[in-house]
CSV table of C-alpha atoms in Angstrom, one decimal:
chain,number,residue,atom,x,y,z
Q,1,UNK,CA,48.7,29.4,104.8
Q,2,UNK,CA,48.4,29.6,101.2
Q,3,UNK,CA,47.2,26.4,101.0
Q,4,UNK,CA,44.7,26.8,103.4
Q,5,UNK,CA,43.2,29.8,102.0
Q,6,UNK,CA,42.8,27.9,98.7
Q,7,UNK,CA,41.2,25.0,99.8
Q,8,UNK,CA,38.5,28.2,101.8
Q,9,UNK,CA,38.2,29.3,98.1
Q,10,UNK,CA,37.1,26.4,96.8
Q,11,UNK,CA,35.1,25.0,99.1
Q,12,UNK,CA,33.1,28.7,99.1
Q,13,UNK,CA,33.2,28.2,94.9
Q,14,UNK,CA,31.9,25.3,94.8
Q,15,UNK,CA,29.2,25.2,97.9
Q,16,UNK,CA,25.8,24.4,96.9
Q,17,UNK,CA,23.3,26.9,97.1
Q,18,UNK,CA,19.8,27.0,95.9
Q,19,UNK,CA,19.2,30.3,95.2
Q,20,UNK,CA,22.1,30.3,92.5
Q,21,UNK,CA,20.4,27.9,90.4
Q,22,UNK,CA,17.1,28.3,88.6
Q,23,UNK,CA,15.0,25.5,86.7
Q,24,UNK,CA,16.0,25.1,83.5
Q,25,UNK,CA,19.7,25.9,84.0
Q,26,UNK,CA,22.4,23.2,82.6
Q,27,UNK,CA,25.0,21.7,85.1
Q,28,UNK,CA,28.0,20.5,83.1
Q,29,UNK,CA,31.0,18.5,85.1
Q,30,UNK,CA,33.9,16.0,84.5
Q,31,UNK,CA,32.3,12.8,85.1
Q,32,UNK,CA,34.6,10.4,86.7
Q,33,UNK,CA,32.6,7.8,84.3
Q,34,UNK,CA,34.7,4.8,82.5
Q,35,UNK,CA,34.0,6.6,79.4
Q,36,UNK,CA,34.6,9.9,80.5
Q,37,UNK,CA,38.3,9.9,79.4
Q,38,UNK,CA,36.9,9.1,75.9
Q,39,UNK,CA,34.4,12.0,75.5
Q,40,UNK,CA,37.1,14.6,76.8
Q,41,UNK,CA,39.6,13.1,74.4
Q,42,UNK,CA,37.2,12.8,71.2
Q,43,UNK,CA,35.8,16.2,72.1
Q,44,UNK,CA,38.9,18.0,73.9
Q,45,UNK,CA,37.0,19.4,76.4
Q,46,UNK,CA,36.7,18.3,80.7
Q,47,UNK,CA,33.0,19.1,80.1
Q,48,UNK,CA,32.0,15.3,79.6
Q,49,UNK,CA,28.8,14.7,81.7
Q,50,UNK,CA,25.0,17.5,81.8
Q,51,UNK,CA,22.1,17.2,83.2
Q,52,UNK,CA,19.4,19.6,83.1
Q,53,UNK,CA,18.2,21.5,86.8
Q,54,UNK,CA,14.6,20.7,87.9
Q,55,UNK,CA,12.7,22.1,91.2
Q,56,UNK,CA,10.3,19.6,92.9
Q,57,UNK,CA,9.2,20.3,96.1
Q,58,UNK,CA,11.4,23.2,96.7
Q,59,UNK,CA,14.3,21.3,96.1
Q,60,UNK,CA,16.8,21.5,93.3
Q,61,UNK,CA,17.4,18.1,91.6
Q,62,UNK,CA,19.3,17.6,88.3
Q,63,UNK,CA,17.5,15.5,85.8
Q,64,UNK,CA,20.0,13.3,84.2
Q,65,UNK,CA,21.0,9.9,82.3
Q,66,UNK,CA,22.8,7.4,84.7
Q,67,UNK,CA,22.0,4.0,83.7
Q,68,UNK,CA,18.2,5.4,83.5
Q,69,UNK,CA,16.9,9.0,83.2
Q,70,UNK,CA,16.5,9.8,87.1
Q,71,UNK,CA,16.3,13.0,89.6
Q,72,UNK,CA,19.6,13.5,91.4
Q,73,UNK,CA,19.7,15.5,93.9
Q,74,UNK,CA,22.4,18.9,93.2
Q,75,UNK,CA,24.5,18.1,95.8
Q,76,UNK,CA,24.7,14.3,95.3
Q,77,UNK,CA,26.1,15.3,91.4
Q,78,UNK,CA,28.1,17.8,92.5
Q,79,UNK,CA,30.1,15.5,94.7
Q,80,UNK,CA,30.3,12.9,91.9
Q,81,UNK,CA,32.3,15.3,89.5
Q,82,UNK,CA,35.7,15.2,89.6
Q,83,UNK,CA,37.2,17.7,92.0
Q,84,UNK,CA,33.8,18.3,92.5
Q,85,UNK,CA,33.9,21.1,90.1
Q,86,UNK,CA,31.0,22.3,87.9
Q,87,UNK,CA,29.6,24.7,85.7
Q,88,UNK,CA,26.1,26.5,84.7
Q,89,UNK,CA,24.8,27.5,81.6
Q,90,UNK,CA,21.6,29.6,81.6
Q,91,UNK,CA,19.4,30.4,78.3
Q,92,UNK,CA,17.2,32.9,80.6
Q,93,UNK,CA,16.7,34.5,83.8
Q,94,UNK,CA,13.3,33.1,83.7
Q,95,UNK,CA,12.7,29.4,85.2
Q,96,UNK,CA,12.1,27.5,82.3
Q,97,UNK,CA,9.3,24.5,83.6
Q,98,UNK,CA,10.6,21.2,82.8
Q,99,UNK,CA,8.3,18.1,82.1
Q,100,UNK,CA,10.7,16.0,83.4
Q,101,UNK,CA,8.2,13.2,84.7
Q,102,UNK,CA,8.1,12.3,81.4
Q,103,UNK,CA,11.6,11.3,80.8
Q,104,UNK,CA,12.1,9.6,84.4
Q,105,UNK,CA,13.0,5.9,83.4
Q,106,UNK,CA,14.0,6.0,79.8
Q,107,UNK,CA,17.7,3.7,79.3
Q,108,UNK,CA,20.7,5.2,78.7
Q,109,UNK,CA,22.2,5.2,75.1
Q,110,UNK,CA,25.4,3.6,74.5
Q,111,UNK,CA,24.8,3.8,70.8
Q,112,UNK,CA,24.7,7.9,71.3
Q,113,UNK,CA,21.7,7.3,68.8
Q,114,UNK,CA,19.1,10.7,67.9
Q,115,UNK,CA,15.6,9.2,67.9
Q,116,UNK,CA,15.9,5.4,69.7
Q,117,UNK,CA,13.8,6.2,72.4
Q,118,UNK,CA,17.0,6.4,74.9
Q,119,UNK,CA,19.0,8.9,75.6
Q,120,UNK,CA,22.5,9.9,76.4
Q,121,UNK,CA,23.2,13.3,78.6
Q,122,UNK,CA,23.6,15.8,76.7
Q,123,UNK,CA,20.9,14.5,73.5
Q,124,UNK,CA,18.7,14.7,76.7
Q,125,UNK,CA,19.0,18.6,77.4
Q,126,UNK,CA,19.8,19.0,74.1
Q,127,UNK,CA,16.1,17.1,73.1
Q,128,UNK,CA,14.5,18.7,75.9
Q,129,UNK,CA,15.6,22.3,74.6
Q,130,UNK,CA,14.7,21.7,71.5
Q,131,UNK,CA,11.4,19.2,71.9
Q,132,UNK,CA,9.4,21.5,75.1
Q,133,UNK,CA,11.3,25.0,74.4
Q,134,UNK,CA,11.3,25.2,70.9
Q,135,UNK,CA,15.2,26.1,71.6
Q,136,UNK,CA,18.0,24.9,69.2
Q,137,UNK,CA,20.9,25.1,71.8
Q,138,UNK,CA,23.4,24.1,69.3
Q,139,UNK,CA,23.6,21.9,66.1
Q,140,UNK,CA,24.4,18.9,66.1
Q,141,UNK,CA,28.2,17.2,64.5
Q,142,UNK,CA,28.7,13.9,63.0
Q,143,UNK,CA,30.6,11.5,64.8
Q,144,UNK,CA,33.5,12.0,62.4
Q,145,UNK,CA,33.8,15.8,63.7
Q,146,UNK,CA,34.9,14.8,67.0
Q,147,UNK,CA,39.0,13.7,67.2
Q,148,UNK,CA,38.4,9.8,67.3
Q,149,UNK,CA,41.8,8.7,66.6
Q,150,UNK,CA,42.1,5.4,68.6
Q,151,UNK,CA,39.0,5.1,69.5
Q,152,UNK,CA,36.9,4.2,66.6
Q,153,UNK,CA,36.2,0.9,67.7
Q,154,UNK,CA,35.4,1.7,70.9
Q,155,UNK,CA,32.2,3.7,68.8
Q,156,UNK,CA,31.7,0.6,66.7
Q,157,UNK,CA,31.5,-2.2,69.3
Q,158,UNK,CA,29.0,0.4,70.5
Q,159,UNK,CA,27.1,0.2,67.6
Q,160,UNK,CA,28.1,3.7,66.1
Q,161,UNK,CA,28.5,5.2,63.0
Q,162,UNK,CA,31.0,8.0,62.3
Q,163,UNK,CA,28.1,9.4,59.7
Q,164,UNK,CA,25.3,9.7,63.2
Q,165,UNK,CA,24.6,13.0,64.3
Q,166,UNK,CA,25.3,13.2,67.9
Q,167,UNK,CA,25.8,16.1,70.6
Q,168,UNK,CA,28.0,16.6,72.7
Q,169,UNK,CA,28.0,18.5,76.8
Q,170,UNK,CA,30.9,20.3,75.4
Q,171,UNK,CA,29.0,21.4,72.6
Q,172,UNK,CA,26.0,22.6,74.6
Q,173,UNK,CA,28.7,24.6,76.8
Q,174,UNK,CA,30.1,26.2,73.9
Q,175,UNK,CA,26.4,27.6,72.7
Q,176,UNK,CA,26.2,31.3,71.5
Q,177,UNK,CA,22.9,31.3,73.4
Q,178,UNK,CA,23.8,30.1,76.7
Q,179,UNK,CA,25.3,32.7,79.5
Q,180,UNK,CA,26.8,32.0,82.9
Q,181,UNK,CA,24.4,33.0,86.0
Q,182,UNK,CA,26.1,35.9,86.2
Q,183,UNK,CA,26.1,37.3,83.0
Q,184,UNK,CA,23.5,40.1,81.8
Q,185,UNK,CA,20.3,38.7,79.6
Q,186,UNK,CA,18.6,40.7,77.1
């Protein structure tokens, strides 16, 4: 019974609806990526894949990096998360209007470079925030702030440099300016 009434829970939790999300939100999950392990270890969080929420034709898509910058519909990246578990972060009540035509394409960065024209998840909210918003949702880290122990290489066979600034989804979650849905806004 027990068990039964949990799985109810979490299939109420986590069912997709689109009233509860608004354009402009962030949608943060644990991607079941091959380098997902290695963001949640370097950054010590489960919050290793974002993607920012667009509306188009009344129908809630997340605009993220997968290989190219593409619309996904919600439901489709919910159900690639692991345990299909997720979680919002607003910066207003208002919808924020995302230009996100203009991203739709643009390669994925392996390098986790600022300023390559390509982009990795979170640099992509993160650039969008900060590039059509004006908004600063966090600052960005170098590469040697983030626990790389055994997996330096991994970042130079990549191309990185533990000097880059980079950003992080977990570092986006963690913003001072970012609520839950649910939360009050001033």
């Amino acid at each position: 019974m027990k068990l039964l009434l949990f799985l109810l829970f979490s299939i109420l939790v986590n069912t997709c609806n689109a009233q509860e999300f608004k354009e402009g939100d962030i949608i943060f999950q644990t991607s079941q990526s091959k380098q997902s392990p290695l963001i949640a270890y370097a950054t010590m969080s489960n919050k290793t894949h974002c993607g920012i929420i667009v509306e188009k034709d009344s129908k809630i898509y997340v605009l993220e990096t997968l290989g190219t910058i593409k619309l996904t519909p919600i439901q489709t990246f919910i159900d690639r998360g692991l345990f299909k578990k997720y979680w919002v972060k607003r910066y207003t009540n208002e919808k924020l209007k995302v230009n996100y035509k203009k991203y739709l394409g643009i390669k994925y960065d392996l390098a986790f470079k600022f300023n390559n024209d390509k982009y990795y998840c979170s640099e992509l909210v993160y650039s969008i925030y900060k590039n059509d918003f004006n908004i600063e949702l966090c600052k960005t880290k170098q590469l040697k702030e983030y626990n790389l122990l055994g997996i330096k290489n991994v970042a130079k066979d990549r191309g990185m440099n533990i000097e880059q600034y980079v950003v992080s989804p977990s570092d986006i979650y963690e913003s001072k300016i970012l609520k839950t849905p649910d939360d009050s806004y001033l």
